[in-house]
mmCIF file of C-alpha atoms in Angstrom:
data_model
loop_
_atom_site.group_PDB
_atom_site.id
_atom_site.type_symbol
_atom_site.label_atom_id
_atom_site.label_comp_id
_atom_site.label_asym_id
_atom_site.label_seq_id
_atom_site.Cartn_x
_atom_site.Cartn_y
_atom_site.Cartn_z
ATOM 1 C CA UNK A 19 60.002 127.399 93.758
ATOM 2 C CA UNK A 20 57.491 127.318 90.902
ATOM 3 C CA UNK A 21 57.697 124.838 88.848
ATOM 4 C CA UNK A 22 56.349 123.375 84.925
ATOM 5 C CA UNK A 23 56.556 120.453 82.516
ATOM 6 C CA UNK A 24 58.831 120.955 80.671
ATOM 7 C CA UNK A 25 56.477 119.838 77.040
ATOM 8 C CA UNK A 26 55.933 116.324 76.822
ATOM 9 C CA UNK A 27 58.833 114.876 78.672
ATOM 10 C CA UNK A 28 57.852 114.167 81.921
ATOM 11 C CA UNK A 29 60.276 116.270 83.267
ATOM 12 C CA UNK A 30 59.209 119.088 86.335
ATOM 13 C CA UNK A 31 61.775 122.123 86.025
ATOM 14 C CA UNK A 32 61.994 125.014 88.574
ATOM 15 C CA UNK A 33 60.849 128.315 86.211
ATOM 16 C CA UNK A 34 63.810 129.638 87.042
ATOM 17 C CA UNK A 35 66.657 127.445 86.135
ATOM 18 C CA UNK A 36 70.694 127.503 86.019
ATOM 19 C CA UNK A 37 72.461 128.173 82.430
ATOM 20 C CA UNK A 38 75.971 126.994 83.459
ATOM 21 C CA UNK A 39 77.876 128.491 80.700
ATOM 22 C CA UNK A 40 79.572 131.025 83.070
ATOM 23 C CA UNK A 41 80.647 128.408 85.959
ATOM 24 C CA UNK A 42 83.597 127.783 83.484
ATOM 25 C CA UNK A 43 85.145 131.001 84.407
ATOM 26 C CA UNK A 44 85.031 130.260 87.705
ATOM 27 C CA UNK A 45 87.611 128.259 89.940
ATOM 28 C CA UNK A 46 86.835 124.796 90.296
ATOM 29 C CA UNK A 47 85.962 125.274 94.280
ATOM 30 C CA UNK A 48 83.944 128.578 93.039
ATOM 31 C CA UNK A 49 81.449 126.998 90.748
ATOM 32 C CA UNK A 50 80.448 123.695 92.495
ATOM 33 C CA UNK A 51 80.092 126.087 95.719
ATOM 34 C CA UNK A 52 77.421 128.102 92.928
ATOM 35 C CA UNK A 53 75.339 125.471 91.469
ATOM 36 C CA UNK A 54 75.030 123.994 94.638
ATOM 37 C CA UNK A 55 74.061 127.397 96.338
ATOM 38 C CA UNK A 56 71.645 127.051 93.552
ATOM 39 C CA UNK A 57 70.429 123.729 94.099
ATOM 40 C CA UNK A 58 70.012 124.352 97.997
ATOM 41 C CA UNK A 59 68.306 127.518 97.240
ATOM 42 C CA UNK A 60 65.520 125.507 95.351
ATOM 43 C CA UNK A 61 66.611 125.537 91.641
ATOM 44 C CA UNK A 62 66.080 121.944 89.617
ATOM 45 C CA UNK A 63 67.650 122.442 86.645
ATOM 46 C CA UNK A 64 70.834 122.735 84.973
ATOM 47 C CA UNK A 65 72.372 122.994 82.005
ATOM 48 C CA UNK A 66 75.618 122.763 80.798
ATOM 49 C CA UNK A 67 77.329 121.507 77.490
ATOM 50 C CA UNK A 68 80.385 119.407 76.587
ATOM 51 C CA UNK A 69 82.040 123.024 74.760
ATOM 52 C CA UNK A 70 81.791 124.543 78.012
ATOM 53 C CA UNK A 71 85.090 123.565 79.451
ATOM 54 C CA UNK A 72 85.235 122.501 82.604
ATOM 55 C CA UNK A 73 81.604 123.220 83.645
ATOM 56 C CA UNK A 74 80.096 119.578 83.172
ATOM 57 C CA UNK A 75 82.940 118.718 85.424
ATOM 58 C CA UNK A 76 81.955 121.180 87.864
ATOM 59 C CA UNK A 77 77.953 120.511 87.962
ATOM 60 C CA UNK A 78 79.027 116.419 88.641
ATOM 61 C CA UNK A 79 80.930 118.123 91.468
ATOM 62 C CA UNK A 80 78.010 119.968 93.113
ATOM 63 C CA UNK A 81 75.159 117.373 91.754
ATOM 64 C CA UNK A 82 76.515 114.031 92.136
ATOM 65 C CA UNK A 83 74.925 113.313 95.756
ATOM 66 C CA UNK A 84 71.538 114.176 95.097
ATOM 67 C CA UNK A 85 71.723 113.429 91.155
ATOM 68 C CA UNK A 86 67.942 112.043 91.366
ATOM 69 C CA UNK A 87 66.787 115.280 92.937
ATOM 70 C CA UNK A 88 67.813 117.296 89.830
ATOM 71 C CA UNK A 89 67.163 117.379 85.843
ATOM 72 C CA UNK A 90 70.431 118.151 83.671
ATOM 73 C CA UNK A 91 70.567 118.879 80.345
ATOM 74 C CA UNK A 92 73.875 118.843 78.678
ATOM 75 C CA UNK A 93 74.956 119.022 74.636
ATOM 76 C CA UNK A 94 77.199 118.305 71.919
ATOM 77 C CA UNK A 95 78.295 120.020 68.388
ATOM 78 C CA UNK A 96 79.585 116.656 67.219
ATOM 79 C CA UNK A 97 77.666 115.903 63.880
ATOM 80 C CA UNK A 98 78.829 112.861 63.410
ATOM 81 C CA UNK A 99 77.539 109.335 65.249
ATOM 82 C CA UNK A 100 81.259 108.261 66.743
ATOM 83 C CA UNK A 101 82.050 111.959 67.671
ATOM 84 C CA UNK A 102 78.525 112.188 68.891
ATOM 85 C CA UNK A 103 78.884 109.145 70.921
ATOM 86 C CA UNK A 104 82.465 110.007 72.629
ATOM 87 C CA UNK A 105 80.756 113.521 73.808
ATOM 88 C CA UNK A 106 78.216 111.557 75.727
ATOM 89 C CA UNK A 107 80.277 109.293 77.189
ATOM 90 C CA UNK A 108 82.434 111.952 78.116
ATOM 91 C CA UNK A 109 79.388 113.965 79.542
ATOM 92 C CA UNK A 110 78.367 111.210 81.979
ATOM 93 C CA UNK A 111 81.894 110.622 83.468
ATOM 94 C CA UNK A 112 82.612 114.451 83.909
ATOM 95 C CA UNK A 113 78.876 114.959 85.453
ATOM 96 C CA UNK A 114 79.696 111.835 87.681
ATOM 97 C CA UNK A 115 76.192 110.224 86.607
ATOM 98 C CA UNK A 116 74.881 107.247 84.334
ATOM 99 C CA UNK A 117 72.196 109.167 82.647
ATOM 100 C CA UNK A 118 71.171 112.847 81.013
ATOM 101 C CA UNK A 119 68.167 113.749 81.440
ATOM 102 C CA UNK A 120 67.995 116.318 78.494
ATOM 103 C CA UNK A 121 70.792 115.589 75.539
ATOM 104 C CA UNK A 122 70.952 118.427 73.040
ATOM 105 C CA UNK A 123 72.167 119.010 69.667
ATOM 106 C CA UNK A 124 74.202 121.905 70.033
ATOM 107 C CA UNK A 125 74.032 125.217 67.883
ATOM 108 C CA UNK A 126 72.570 123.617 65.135
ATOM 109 C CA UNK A 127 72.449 125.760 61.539
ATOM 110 C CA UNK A 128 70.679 123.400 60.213
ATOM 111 C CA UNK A 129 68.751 120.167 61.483
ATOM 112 C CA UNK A 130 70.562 116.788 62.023
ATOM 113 C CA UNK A 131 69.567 114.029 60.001
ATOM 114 C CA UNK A 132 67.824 111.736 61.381
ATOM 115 C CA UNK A 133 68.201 108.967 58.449
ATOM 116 C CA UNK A 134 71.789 109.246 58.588
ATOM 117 C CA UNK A 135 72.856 105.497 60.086
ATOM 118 C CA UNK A 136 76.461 107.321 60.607
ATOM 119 C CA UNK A 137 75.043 110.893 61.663
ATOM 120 C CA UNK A 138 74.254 112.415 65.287
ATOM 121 C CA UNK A 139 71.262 111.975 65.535
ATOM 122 C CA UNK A 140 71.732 108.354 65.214
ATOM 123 C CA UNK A 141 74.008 108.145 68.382
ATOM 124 C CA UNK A 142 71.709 109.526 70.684
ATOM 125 C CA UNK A 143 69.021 107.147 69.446
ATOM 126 C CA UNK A 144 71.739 104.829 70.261
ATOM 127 C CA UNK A 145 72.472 106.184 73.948
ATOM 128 C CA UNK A 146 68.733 106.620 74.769
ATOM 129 C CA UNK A 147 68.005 103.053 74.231
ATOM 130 C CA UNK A 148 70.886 102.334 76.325
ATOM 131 C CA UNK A 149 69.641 104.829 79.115
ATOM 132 C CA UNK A 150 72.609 106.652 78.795
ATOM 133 C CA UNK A 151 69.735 109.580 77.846
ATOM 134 C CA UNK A 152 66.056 110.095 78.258
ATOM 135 C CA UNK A 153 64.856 112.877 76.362
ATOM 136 C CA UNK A 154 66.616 114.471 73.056
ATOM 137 C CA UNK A 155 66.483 117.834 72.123
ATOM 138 C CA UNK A 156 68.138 120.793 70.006
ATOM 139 C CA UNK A 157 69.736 124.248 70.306
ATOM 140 C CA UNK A 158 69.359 126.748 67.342
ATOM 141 C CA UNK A 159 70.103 130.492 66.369
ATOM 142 C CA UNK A 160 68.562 130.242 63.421
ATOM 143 C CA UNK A 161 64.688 130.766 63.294
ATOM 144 C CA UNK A 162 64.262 128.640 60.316
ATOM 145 C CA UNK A 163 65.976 125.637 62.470
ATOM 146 C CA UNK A 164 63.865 126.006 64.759
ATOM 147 C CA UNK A 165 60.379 126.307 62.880
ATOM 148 C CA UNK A 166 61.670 123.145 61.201
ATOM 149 C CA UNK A 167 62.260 121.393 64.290
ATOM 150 C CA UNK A 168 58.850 122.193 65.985
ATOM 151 C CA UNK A 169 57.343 120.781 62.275
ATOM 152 C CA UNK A 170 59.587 117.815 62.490
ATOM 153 C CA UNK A 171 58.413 116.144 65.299
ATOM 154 C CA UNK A 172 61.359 114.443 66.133
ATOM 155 C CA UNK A 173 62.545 116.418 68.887
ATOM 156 C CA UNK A 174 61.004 116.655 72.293
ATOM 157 C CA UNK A 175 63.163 120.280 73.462
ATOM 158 C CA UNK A 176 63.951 123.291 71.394
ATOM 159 C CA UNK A 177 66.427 125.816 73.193
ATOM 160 C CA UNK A 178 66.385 129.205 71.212
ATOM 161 C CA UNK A 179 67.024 133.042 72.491
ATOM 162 C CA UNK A 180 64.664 134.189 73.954
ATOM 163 C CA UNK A 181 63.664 137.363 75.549
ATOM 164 C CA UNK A 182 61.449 140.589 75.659
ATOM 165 C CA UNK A 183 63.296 142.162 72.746
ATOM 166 C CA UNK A 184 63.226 139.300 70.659
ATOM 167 C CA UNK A 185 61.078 139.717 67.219
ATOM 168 C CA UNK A 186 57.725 138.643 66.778
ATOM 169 C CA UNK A 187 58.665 135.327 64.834
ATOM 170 C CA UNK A 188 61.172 134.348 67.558
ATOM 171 C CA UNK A 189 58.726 134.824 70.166
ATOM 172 C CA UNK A 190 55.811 133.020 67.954
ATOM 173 C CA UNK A 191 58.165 129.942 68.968
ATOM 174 C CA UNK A 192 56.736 129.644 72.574
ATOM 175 C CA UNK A 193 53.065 129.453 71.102
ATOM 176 C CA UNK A 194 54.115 126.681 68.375
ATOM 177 C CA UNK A 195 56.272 124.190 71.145
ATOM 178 C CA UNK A 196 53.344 124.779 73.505
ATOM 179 C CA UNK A 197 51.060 123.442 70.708
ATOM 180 C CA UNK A 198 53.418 120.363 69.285
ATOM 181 C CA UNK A 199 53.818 119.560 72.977
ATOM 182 C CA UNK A 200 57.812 120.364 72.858
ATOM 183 C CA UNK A 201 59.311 121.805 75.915
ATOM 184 C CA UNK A 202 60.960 125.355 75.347
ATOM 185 C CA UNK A 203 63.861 126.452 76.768
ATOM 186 C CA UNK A 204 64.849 129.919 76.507
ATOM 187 C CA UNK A 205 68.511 130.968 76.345
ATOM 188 C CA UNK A 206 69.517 134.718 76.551
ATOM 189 C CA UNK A 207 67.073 135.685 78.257
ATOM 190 C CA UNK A 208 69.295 138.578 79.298
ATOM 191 C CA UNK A 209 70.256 139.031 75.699
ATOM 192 C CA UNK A 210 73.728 138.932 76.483
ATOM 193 C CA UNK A 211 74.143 140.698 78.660
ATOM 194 C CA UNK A 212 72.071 144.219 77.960
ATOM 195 C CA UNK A 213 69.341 143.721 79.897
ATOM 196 C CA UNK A 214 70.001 144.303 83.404
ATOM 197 C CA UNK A 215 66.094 144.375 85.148
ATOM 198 C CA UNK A 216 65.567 141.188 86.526
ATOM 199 C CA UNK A 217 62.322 141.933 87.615
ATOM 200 C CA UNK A 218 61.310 142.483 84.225
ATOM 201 C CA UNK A 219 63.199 140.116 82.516
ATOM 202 C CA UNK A 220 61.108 137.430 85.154
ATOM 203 C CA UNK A 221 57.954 139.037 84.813
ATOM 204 C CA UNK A 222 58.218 138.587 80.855
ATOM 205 C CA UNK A 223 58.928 135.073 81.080
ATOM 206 C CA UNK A 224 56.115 134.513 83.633
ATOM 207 C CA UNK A 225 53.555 135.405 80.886
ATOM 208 C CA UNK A 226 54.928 132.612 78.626
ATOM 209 C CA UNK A 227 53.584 129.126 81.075
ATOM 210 C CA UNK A 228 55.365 126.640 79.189
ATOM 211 C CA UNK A 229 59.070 128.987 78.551
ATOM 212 C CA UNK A 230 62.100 127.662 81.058
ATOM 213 C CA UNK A 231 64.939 130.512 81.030
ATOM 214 C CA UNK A 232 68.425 129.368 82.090
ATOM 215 C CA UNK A 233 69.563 132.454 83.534
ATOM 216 C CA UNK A 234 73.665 132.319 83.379
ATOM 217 C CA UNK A 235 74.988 132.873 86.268
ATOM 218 C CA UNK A 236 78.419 133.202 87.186
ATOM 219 C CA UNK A 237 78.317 134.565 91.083
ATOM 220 C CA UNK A 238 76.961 134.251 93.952
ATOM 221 C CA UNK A 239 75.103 137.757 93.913
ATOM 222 C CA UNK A 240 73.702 137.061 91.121
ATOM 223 C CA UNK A 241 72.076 133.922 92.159
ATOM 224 C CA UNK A 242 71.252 135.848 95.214
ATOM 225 C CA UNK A 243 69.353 138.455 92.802
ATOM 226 C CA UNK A 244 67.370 135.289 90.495
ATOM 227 C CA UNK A 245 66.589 133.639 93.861
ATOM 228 C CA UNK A 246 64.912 136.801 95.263
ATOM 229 C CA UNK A 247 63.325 137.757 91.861
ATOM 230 C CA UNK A 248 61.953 133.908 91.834
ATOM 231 C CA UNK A 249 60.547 133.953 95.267
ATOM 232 C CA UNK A 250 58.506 137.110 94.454
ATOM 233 C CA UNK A 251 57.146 136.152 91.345
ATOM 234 C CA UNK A 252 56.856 139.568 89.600
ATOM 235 C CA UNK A 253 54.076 140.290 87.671
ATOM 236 C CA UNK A 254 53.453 142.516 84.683
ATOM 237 C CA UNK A 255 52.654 146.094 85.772
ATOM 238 C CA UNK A 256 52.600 149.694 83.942
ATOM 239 C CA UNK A 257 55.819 150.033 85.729
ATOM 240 C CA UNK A 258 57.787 146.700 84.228
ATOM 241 C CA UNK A 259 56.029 147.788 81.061
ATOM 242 C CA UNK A 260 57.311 150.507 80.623
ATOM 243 C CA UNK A 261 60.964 149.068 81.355
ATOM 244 C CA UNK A 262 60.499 147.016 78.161
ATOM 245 C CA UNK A 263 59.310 149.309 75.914
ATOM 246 C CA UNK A 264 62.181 151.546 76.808
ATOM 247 C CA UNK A 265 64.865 148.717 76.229
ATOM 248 C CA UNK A 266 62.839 147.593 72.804
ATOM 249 C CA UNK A 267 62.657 151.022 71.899
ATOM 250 C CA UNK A 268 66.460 151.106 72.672
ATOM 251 C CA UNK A 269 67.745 148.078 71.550
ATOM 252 C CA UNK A 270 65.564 145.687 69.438
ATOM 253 C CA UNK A 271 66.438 145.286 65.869
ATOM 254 C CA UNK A 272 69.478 144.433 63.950
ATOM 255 C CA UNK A 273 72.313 144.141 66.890
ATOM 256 C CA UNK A 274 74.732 141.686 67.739
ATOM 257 C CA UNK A 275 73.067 139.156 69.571
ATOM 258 C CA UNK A 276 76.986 137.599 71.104
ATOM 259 C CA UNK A 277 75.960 134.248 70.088
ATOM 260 C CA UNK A 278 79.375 133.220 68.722
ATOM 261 C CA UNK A 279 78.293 131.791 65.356
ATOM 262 C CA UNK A 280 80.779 134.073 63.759
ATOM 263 C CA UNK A 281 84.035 132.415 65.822
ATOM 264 C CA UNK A 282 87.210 132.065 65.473
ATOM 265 C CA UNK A 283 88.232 134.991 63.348
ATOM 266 C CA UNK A 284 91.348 134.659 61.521
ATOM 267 C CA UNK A 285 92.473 137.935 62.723
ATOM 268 C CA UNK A 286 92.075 137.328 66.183
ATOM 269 C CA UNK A 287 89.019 139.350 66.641
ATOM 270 C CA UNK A 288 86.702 138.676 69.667
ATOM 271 C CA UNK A 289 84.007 139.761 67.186
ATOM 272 C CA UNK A 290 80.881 138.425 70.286
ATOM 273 C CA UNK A 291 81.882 140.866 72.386
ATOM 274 C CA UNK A 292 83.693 143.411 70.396
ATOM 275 C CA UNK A 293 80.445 143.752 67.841
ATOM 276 C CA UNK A 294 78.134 145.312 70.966
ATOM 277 C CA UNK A 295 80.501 146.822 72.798
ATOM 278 C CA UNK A 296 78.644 150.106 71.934
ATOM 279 C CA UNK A 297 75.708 148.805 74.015
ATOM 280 C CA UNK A 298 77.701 146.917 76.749
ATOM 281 C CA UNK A 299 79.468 150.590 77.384
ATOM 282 C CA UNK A 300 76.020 152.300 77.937
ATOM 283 C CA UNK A 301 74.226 149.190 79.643
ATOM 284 C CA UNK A 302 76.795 148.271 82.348
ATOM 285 C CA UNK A 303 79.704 149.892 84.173
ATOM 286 C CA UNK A 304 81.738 150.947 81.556
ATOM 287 C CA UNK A 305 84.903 150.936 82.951
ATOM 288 C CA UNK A 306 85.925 147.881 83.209
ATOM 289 C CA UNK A 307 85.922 147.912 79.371
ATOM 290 C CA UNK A 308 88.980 150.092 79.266
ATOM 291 C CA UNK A 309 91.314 148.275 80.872
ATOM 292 C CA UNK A 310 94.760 147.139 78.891
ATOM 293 C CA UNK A 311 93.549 144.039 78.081
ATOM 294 C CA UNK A 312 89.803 145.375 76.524
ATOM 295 C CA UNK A 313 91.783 147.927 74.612
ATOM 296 C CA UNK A 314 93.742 145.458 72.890
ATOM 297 C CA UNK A 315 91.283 142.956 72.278
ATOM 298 C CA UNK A 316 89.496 146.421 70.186
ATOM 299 C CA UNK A 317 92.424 147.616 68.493
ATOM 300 C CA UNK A 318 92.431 143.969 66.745
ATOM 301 C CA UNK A 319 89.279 145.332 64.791
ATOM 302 C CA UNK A 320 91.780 147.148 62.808
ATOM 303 C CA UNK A 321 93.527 144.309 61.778
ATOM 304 C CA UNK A 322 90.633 142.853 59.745
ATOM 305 C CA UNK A 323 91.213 141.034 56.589
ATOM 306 C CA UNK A 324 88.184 141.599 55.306
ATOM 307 C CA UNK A 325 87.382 137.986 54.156
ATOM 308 C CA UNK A 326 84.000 138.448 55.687
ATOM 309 C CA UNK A 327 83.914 134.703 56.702
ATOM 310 C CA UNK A 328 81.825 136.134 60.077
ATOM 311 C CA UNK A 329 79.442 138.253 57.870
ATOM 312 C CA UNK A 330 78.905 134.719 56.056
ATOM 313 C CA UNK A 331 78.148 132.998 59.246
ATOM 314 C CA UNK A 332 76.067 135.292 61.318
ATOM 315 C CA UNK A 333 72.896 133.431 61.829
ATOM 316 C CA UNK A 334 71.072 137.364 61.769
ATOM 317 C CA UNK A 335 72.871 138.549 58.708
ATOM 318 C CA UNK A 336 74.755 141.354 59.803
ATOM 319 C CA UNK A 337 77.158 143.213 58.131
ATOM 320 C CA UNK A 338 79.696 142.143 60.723
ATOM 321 C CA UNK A 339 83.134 143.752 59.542
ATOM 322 C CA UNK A 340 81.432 147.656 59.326
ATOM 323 C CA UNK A 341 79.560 146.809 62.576
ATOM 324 C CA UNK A 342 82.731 145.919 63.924
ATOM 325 C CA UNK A 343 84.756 149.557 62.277
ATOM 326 C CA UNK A 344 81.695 151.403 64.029
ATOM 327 C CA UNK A 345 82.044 149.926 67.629
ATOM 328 C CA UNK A 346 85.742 150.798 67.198
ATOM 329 C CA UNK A 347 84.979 154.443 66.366
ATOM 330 C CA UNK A 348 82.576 154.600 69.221
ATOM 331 C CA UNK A 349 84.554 152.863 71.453
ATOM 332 C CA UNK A 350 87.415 155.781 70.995
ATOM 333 C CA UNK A 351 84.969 158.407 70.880
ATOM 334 C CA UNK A 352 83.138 157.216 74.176
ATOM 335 C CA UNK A 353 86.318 156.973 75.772
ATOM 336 C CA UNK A 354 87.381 160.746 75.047
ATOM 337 C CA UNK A 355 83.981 161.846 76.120
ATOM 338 C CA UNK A 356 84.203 159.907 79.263
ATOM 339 C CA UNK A 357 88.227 159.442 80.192
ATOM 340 C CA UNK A 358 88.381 162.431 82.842
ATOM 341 C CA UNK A 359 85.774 159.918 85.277
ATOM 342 C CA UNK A 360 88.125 156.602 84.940
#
C-alpha cells in the first residue's frame, strides 16, 4: 500500500489509514478482529484517542504483537499537566505498548500553552523525554487553531477536517503544513458521514501528497471497500469530477459538520446527529432513522431551553437551536412524504 512521510517526523504512514473512533461501538472480539483485518490487509496506521472508550483498549488488542510494525497515534483533552500525564499513562497500558508514536492534543479551541510549567503541553514534553512519546501533535475544529499552530512551530502534526467540500481556507491548510514541514492528518474525510463515493473521496485526497485521511471504519465491509479503493489508486477524472461538484454544489456551506463541539446539551439533545439529519435522510438509507429510538432522540429538539450554550460553542457559528427546529420540521415532513415505503 502507498505510503508518505508523514511531515518531518520520520514516520512512513500507509495513505490510507484507520480512524478508530467507530471500533468503540463494536464488541470487544469485533473490533480487534477489524483493525487487525486492517493491519493484515496492509494499513500502518492508527488512531485512536483516550475519549474513545474502549477503542485504545481494543487497538492494544489487535496491535500488541507486531507493535513495531505499526505507527499509533492516540490523544487527550486533559489541559492540565497531571490530567495530561494520567491520560498517557493510561494510553500505554490500554494499547499494551511503552511508547506513542503520535500524542495529540485533542479538540483544541484554542492552542495549549506551551510556557505553562503546570499546563499540557508541559506533560508531553515530560513523556517524550521519557520515551513514553515521540512526536507531539494537535487536533482542531477551529481554523484559526490551526493557522496558529502551523505559525507556531511547536507542533510537528495538525489533524483538522478535511475533505472535498471543505472551504478554501480549510483546504489552504494542506499547502501551509506541507511548507512548515508538519505532517497533516485529515479527519472527516467523509464529512460525517454524507459523502458516500469512496472513489472520489480517495481520488481527492490523492491530489494532496503530503494529506493522511483516517477513514473511520466501523465494519468489515467497509474496510473491504477502503482496501479495494486503496489498491486501485483512483485518479481524478471528468467522471469523479463531476461527483464533487455535485456534492459541493449540494452540500458545502454552512451545515453541521457532527463534530461534537456543541455536547452535552442540557436538554438531552443529540444536537451532532440531530442538526444534519436533513442530509443524513437524503444521503443514506433513510430508514433506519425512523426507528423508536431515532424518533425519540428528535422529539427532544422540542424540549429546548433555549440557553443557546451549543450556538456559543459551535466552532462554525451556526445558529444551532433554529437549525435544530428546521431538521425537526423536515424530519416530520420527510417522514409523511415517505412513510407508505417503510
Amino acid at each position: 500500500m502507498k505510503k508518505i512521510s508523514l511531515g518531518s517526523t520520520g514516520l512512513q504512514v500507509t495513505k490510507s489509514s484507520m480512524g478508530c473512533l467507530p471500533v468503540q461501538r463494536c464488541s470487544t472480539e469485533d473490533g480487534a478482529k477489524l483493525i487487525r483485518a486492517a493491519y493484515e490487509g496492509g494499513i500502518n496506521y492508527f488512531d485512536t484517542a483516550n475519549a474513545y472508550t474502549d477503542s485504545e483498549k481494543k487497538v492494544g488488542l489487535a496491535l500488541h504483537d507486531v507493535r513495531h510494525e505499526v505507527i499509533i497515534s492516540t490523544k487527550s483533552a486533559a489541559r492540565d499537566k497531571k490530567g495530561c500525564a494520567a491520560h498517557i499513562d493510561n494510553s500505554l497500558k490500554m494499547l499494551q505498548t511503552d511508547y506513542i508514536d503520535l500524542f495529540q492534543f485533542h479538540q483544541c479551541p484554542a492552542l495549549p500553552d506551551i510556557n505553562d510549567t503546570e499546563g499540557a503541553f508541559a506533560a508531553a514534553l515530560a513523556a517524550k523525554k521519557a520515551g513514553k512519546i515521540r512526536h507531539i501533535g494537535l487536533t482542531t475544529h477551529r481554523i484559526e487553531v490551526a493557522e496558529e499552530a502551523i505559525a507556531s512551530g511547536c507542533f510537528e502534526t495538525l489533524q483538522f477536517p478535511f475533505s472535498y467540500i471543505s472551504t478554501d481556507r480549510d483546504l489552504q491548510l494542506a499547502d501551509k503544513c506541507m511548507h512548515a514541514g508538519m505532517g497533516f492528518i485529515a479527519m472527516k474525510g467523509l464529512a460525517g458521514g454524507l459523502l458516500n463515493n469512496a472513489r472520489a473521496c480517495y481520488a481527492f485526497m490523492n491530489m494532496y501528497q503530503n494529506v493522511v485521511p483516517i477513514w473511520g471504519i466501523q465494519h468489515m465491509d467497509e474496510l473491504r471497500q477502503w482496501l479495494a479503493v486503496s489498491e486501485e489508486e483512483p485518479k481524478m477524472t471528468s467522471e469523479i469530477q463531476a461527483v464533487i461538484e455535485h456534492d459541493r454544489l449540494e452540500l458545502a456551506g454552512s451545515f453541521c459538520r457532527g463534530c461534537g463541539y456543541c455536547m452535552p446539551c442540557p436538554a438531552g439533545i443529540e444536537i451532532n446527529n440531530s442538526a444534519r439529519m436533513n442530509m443524513l435522510l437524503r444521503r443514506s438509507p433513510w430508514q433506519q432513522y425512523y426507528t423508536p429510538e431515532w424518533r425519540e432522540k428528535m422529539e427532544r429538539i422540542n424540549n429546548c431551553l433555549g440557553c443557546r450554550q451549543c450556538a456559543s460553542k459551535c466552532p462554525y457559528q451556526l445558529d444551532t437551536p433554529n437549525v435544530l427546529k428546521y431538521m425537526l420540521k423536515d424530519y416530520n415532513e420527510f417522514y409523511e412524504a415517505h412513510k407508505s415505503e417503510l
